Amino acid sequence: MDSNKIDHILEKYWEGESSLQDEAMLREYFSQEDIPAKYESIRPMFQFFKTEQASFLDGDFDERLTSKLKAVEATDNIKPRRHSLTVYIRRAAAVAAIFIGVLFVFNKVMVKPPSGLAMTEKAEAKLAYAEAKAALMLISKKLNKGTSKAESGIVMVRKATDVIKE
Amino acid sequence: MIIEDYKKLVLPIKNKLFRFSLRIVGNVAEAEDVVQEVFIKVWNKRSELDTYKNIEAWCMTLTKNLSIDKLRSKHRRVDAFADTFDMPSEAASPYQVAATNDTMGRIGKMMTELPEKQRMVMQLRDIEGMSYKEIAEILSVTLDQVKINLFRARKAIRSQLLNSESYGL
């Protein structure tokens, strides 16, 4: 191949602008025996790329992979049963948790009424107490009035009795 | 999908995934593990395979992610170990020395020493022959970033090769 053409492709190659076809051409060119001396320093690089393309996995890899995949597949087949048992246990636990929660809330509501209600009853009790107290005070006042009248009556009776006796 | 059909679908790309992982983790056994892990992940999602436009690109992305994870966890392990013991850092074995003296080995070493992104772009383009668009998709970067990283990677290798020649290495 023309050296000028190689120079041109190499220029593109170093700039990172060469095509895959250009690069394949360079690899082929530098694998030849007779090339100009000016390319000797870079020849090993293209030879290295070509050699590296021939690095392969060892022959046992496919067998090892097959047995590994079979093991994974076998585990997959067992998994669903285990999975369903786990799911049942989880579901039962969730239902139990909800039931306990409901019981707890129900208990709270029934045993201790909400504080607003408690306050109303307390206020009502206070009001009833005040009304009862007022009524009793009134009765007591009226009763006291009667006592003084009765006392004055008794005094008058005593005075009249004394007059009669004299 | 049965295992045999699945293997027909994915096995043709196994070596590409292996080379890509090897370029990142730098260890054959670990790269093999990564490829196996990728194929198991894809197998577990076999019911969704129709939704992926490009299975190869998807597998390459999985390979990249798993390889980077492996590499980072290895570094963490090595760091933790190094805290306890005096370890020679990155000491090369006689075998490695011999390999790096070889021209191919030297270029491999140069490539390994490139920044992670440049190394991945160079691997996918110059060794796997992928288009810029595919590389951008696999690495989740823009086309411009692919070209910039490729330009820098090639420039770095070229200048090292020219330097080696100047010093007669």
Coordinates of C-alpha atoms in Angstrom, one line a residue:
Chain A
M1 CA 0.0 0.0 0.0
D2 CA 1.1 3.5 -0.8
S3 CA 3.0 5.1 2.1
N4 CA 1.3 8.4 1.6
K5 CA -2.1 6.8 2.1
I6 CA -0.8 5.1 5.3
D7 CA 0.4 8.4 6.5
H8 CA -2.9 10.0 5.9
I9 CA -4.8 7.2 7.7
L10 CA -2.3 7.3 10.5
E11 CA -2.9 11.0 10.9
K12 CA -6.6 10.4 11.3
Y13 CA -5.9 7.6 13.7
W14 CA -3.8 9.7 16.1
E15 CA -6.5 12.4 16.1
G16 CA -9.2 9.8 17.0
E17 CA -11.0 10.5 13.7
S18 CA -10.3 7.2 11.8
S19 CA -13.1 4.8 10.8
L20 CA -13.3 1.2 11.8
Q21 CA -12.3 0.3 8.2
D22 CA -9.2 2.5 8.4
E23 CA -8.2 0.9 11.6
A24 CA -8.6 -2.6 10.2
M25 CA -6.5 -1.6 7.3
L26 CA -3.7 -0.3 9.6
R27 CA -3.7 -3.6 11.5
E28 CA -3.4 -5.6 8.3
Y29 CA -0.7 -3.3 7.0
F30 CA 1.5 -3.5 10.1
S31 CA 1.2 -7.2 10.3
Q32 CA 3.3 -7.4 7.1
E33 CA 7.0 -8.2 7.1
D34 CA 8.2 -5.4 4.8
I35 CA 7.2 -2.0 5.9
P36 CA 9.3 1.3 5.7
A37 CA 11.7 1.8 8.6
K38 CA 9.9 4.9 9.7
Y39 CA 7.0 2.8 11.0
E40 CA 9.0 0.4 13.0
S41 CA 8.4 2.2 16.3
I42 CA 4.6 2.0 16.0
R43 CA 4.3 -1.4 14.4
P44 CA 4.3 -3.3 17.7
M45 CA 1.2 -1.4 18.8
F46 CA -0.9 -2.6 15.9
Q47 CA 0.5 -6.1 16.3
F48 CA -0.4 -6.0 19.9
F49 CA -4.0 -5.1 19.1
K50 CA -4.2 -8.1 16.7
T51 CA -2.7 -10.5 19.2
E52 CA -5.0 -9.4 21.9
Q53 CA -8.1 -10.2 19.8
A54 CA -7.0 -13.8 20.1
S55 CA -7.3 -13.9 23.9
F56 CA -10.0 -16.5 24.8
L57 CA -11.6 -18.0 27.8
D58 CA -10.5 -21.6 28.5
G59 CA -12.5 -24.5 27.0
D60 CA -14.1 -25.5 30.4
F61 CA -15.9 -22.2 30.8
D62 CA -19.0 -23.3 28.9
E63 CA -19.4 -26.4 31.1
R64 CA -18.9 -24.5 34.3
L65 CA -21.4 -21.9 33.2
T66 CA -24.0 -24.6 32.3
S67 CA -23.7 -26.2 35.7
K68 CA -24.0 -22.9 37.4
L69 CA -27.1 -22.0 35.4
K70 CA -28.6 -25.3 36.2
A71 CA -28.0 -24.7 39.9
V72 CA -29.6 -21.2 39.6
E73 CA -32.6 -22.7 37.7
A74 CA -33.0 -25.4 40.4
T75 CA -33.0 -22.7 43.1
D76 CA -35.6 -20.8 41.2
N77 CA -37.9 -23.8 41.1
I78 CA -37.7 -24.3 44.9
K79 CA -38.1 -20.6 45.7
P80 CA -41.9 -20.2 44.9
R81 CA -42.9 -22.7 47.6
R82 CA -40.7 -21.1 50.2
H83 CA -42.0 -17.8 49.0
S84 CA -45.6 -18.7 49.4
L85 CA -45.1 -19.9 53.0
T86 CA -43.3 -16.7 53.8
V87 CA -46.1 -14.8 52.3
Y88 CA -48.7 -16.6 54.4
I89 CA -46.8 -16.0 57.6
R90 CA -46.4 -12.3 56.7
R91 CA -50.1 -12.0 55.9
A92 CA -51.1 -13.7 59.2
A93 CA -48.7 -11.4 61.1
A94 CA -50.2 -8.3 59.4
V95 CA -53.8 -9.4 60.2
A96 CA -52.8 -10.1 63.9
A97 CA -51.2 -6.6 64.1
I98 CA -54.3 -4.9 62.7
F99 CA -56.5 -6.9 65.1
I100 CA -54.4 -5.9 68.1
G101 CA -54.3 -2.3 66.9
V102 CA -58.1 -2.2 66.6
L103 CA -58.6 -3.8 70.1
F104 CA -56.2 -1.2 71.6
V105 CA -57.9 1.7 70.1
F106 CA -61.4 0.3 71.0
N107 CA -60.3 -0.2 74.5
K108 CA -59.0 3.4 74.8
V109 CA -62.2 4.8 73.5
M110 CA -64.5 2.8 75.7
V111 CA -62.6 3.0 79.0
K112 CA -61.5 6.6 78.9
P113 CA -63.9 8.9 77.1
P114 CA -62.4 11.7 75.2
S115 CA -61.4 14.7 77.4
G116 CA -63.9 17.1 75.8
L117 CA -66.8 14.9 77.0
A118 CA -65.3 14.6 80.5
M119 CA -65.1 18.4 80.7
T120 CA -68.8 18.8 79.8
E121 CA -69.8 16.4 82.5
K122 CA -67.6 18.1 85.1
A123 CA -69.1 21.5 84.2
E124 CA -72.6 20.0 84.4
A125 CA -71.8 18.5 87.8
K126 CA -70.5 21.9 89.0
L127 CA -73.6 23.6 87.8
A128 CA -75.8 21.1 89.5
Y129 CA -73.8 21.5 92.7
A130 CA -74.2 25.3 92.6
E131 CA -77.9 25.1 91.9
A132 CA -78.4 22.6 94.8
K133 CA -76.3 24.8 97.1
A134 CA -78.3 27.9 96.1
A135 CA -81.6 26.1 96.8
L136 CA -80.5 24.8 100.2
M137 CA -79.3 28.3 101.1
L138 CA -82.7 29.7 100.2
I139 CA -84.5 27.1 102.3
S140 CA -82.1 27.8 105.1
K141 CA -82.7 31.5 104.9
K142 CA -86.5 31.0 104.9
L143 CA -86.2 28.6 107.8
N144 CA -84.2 31.2 109.7
K145 CA -86.8 33.8 109.1
G146 CA -89.5 31.5 110.6
T147 CA -87.4 30.8 113.7
S148 CA -87.1 34.5 114.6
K149 CA -90.8 35.0 114.1
A150 CA -91.5 31.9 116.2
E151 CA -89.1 33.2 118.9
S152 CA -90.9 36.6 119.0
G153 CA -94.2 34.8 119.2
I154 CA -93.0 32.7 122.1
V155 CA -91.8 35.9 123.8
M156 CA -95.3 37.5 123.3
V157 CA -97.0 34.3 124.7
R158 CA -94.7 34.3 127.7
K159 CA -95.4 38.0 128.4
A160 CA -99.2 37.4 128.1
T161 CA -99.0 34.4 130.4
D162 CA -97.1 36.5 133.0
V163 CA -99.8 39.2 132.8
I164 CA -102.6 36.7 133.3
K165 CA -100.7 35.1 136.3
E166 CA -100.4 38.6 137.9
Chain B
M1 CA -36.2 -19.8 27.7
I2 CA -34.1 -23.0 28.2
I3 CA -30.4 -23.0 29.1
E4 CA -29.4 -24.3 25.6
D5 CA -31.1 -21.4 23.8
Y6 CA -29.7 -18.9 26.3
K7 CA -26.2 -20.2 25.7
K8 CA -26.6 -19.8 21.9
L9 CA -27.6 -16.2 22.5
V10 CA -24.8 -15.1 24.9
L11 CA -21.8 -17.4 24.4
P12 CA -20.7 -15.8 21.1
I13 CA -19.8 -12.6 23.1
K14 CA -18.1 -14.4 26.0
N15 CA -14.5 -13.7 24.8
K16 CA -15.2 -10.1 24.2
L17 CA -16.5 -9.7 27.7
F18 CA -13.5 -11.7 29.1
R19 CA -11.0 -9.5 27.3
F20 CA -12.7 -6.3 28.5
S21 CA -12.9 -7.5 32.1
L22 CA -9.3 -8.7 31.9
R23 CA -8.2 -5.2 30.8
I24 CA -9.8 -3.8 33.9
V25 CA -9.1 -6.4 36.6
G26 CA -5.8 -7.6 35.2
N27 CA -6.3 -11.2 36.4
V28 CA -7.5 -14.1 34.3
A29 CA -9.4 -16.0 37.1
E30 CA -11.2 -12.8 38.2
A31 CA -12.1 -11.9 34.7
E32 CA -13.6 -15.4 34.2
D33 CA -15.6 -14.9 37.4
V34 CA -16.9 -11.6 36.1
V35 CA -18.1 -13.1 32.8
Q36 CA -19.8 -15.9 34.6
E37 CA -21.5 -13.4 37.0
V38 CA -22.6 -11.3 34.0
F39 CA -24.2 -14.4 32.4
I40 CA -26.0 -15.4 35.6
K41 CA -27.3 -11.8 36.0
V42 CA -28.6 -11.8 32.4
W43 CA -30.1 -15.3 32.9
N44 CA -32.0 -14.1 36.0
K45 CA -33.5 -11.3 33.8
R46 CA -34.2 -13.6 30.8
S47 CA -37.9 -12.7 30.8
E48 CA -37.0 -9.1 30.1
L49 CA -34.4 -9.8 27.3
D50 CA -36.8 -8.6 24.6
T51 CA -36.8 -5.1 26.1
Y52 CA -33.0 -4.7 25.6
K53 CA -32.2 -3.3 22.1
N54 CA -28.5 -4.3 22.3
I55 CA -27.8 -7.3 24.5
E56 CA -24.1 -7.1 23.7
A57 CA -23.8 -3.5 24.8
W58 CA -25.8 -4.3 28.0
C59 CA -23.5 -7.3 28.8
M60 CA -20.5 -5.1 28.2
T61 CA -21.9 -2.4 30.6
L62 CA -22.5 -5.1 33.2
T63 CA -19.0 -6.4 32.7
K64 CA -17.5 -3.0 33.1
N65 CA -19.5 -2.4 36.4
L66 CA -18.7 -5.8 37.9
S67 CA -15.0 -5.5 36.9
I68 CA -14.7 -2.1 38.5
D69 CA -16.4 -3.3 41.7
K70 CA -14.1 -6.3 41.8
L71 CA -11.0 -4.2 41.3
R72 CA -12.1 -1.7 44.0
S73 CA -12.9 -4.4 46.5
K74 CA -9.5 -6.0 45.7
H75 CA -7.8 -2.7 46.3
R76 CA -9.6 -2.3 49.6
R77 CA -8.5 -5.8 50.7
V78 CA -4.9 -5.1 49.6
D79 CA -5.0 -1.8 51.5
A80 CA -6.3 -3.4 54.6
F81 CA -3.6 -6.1 54.4
A82 CA -0.9 -3.6 53.8
D83 CA -1.9 -1.7 56.9
T84 CA -1.0 -4.8 59.0
F85 CA 2.0 -6.1 57.1
D86 CA 5.0 -4.6 55.3
M87 CA 4.3 -5.6 51.7
P88 CA 6.5 -4.8 48.7
S89 CA 4.3 -2.5 46.7
E90 CA 3.6 -3.6 43.1
A91 CA 6.7 -5.7 43.1
A92 CA 7.1 -7.5 39.8
S93 CA 7.8 -11.2 39.7
P94 CA 10.7 -12.5 37.5
Y95 CA 8.0 -13.7 35.1
Q96 CA 6.4 -10.3 34.9
V97 CA 9.8 -8.7 34.4
A98 CA 10.5 -11.0 31.5
A99 CA 7.0 -10.4 30.0
T100 CA 7.4 -6.6 30.2
N101 CA 10.8 -6.8 28.5
D102 CA 9.1 -8.3 25.6
T103 CA 7.7 -5.7 23.2
M104 CA 4.1 -7.0 23.4
G105 CA 4.4 -7.1 27.1
R106 CA 5.7 -3.5 27.2
I107 CA 2.7 -2.3 25.2
G108 CA 0.3 -4.3 27.4
K109 CA 2.0 -2.6 30.4
M110 CA 1.7 0.8 28.8
M111 CA -2.0 0.2 28.2
T112 CA -2.5 -1.0 31.8
E113 CA -1.0 2.1 33.1
L114 CA -3.4 4.4 31.2
P115 CA -6.2 6.0 33.2
E116 CA -9.2 3.7 33.6
K117 CA -11.4 5.4 31.0
Q118 CA -8.7 5.8 28.4
R119 CA -7.9 2.1 28.9
M120 CA -11.5 1.0 28.5
V121 CA -12.0 3.2 25.4
M122 CA -8.8 1.9 23.7
Q123 CA -9.8 -1.7 24.5
L124 CA -13.2 -1.4 23.0
R125 CA -12.1 0.5 19.9
D126 CA -8.6 -0.8 19.0
I127 CA -9.1 -4.4 20.1
E128 CA -12.8 -5.1 20.0
G129 CA -13.5 -2.8 17.0
M130 CA -16.6 -1.2 18.3
S131 CA -18.1 2.0 17.0
Y132 CA -17.9 5.3 18.9
K133 CA -21.6 5.2 19.5
E134 CA -21.5 1.7 21.0
I135 CA -18.6 2.7 23.3
A136 CA -20.4 5.8 24.4
E137 CA -23.4 3.6 25.3
I138 CA -21.4 1.0 27.2
L139 CA -19.4 3.5 29.2
S140 CA -22.3 6.0 29.6
V141 CA -20.3 8.9 28.2
T142 CA -20.7 11.3 25.2
L143 CA -19.3 10.7 21.8
D144 CA -16.9 13.6 22.3
Q145 CA -15.6 12.1 25.6
V146 CA -15.0 8.8 23.7
K147 CA -13.0 10.6 21.1
I148 CA -11.0 12.7 23.6
N149 CA -10.1 9.6 25.7
L150 CA -9.1 7.7 22.6
F151 CA -7.0 10.6 21.4
R152 CA -5.2 10.8 24.7
A153 CA -4.7 7.1 25.1
R154 CA -3.2 6.8 21.6
K155 CA -1.0 9.8 22.1
A156 CA 0.3 8.4 25.4
I157 CA 1.2 5.0 23.9
R158 CA 2.7 6.7 20.8
S159 CA 4.9 9.0 22.8
Q160 CA 6.1 6.1 25.0
L161 CA 6.9 4.0 21.9
L162 CA 8.8 6.9 20.3
N163 CA 10.7 7.5 23.6
S164 CA 11.6 3.8 23.8
E165 CA 13.0 4.0 20.3
S166 CA 15.0 7.1 21.1
Y167 CA 16.6 5.3 24.1
G168 CA 17.1 2.2 22.1
L169 CA 14.8 0.1 24.3

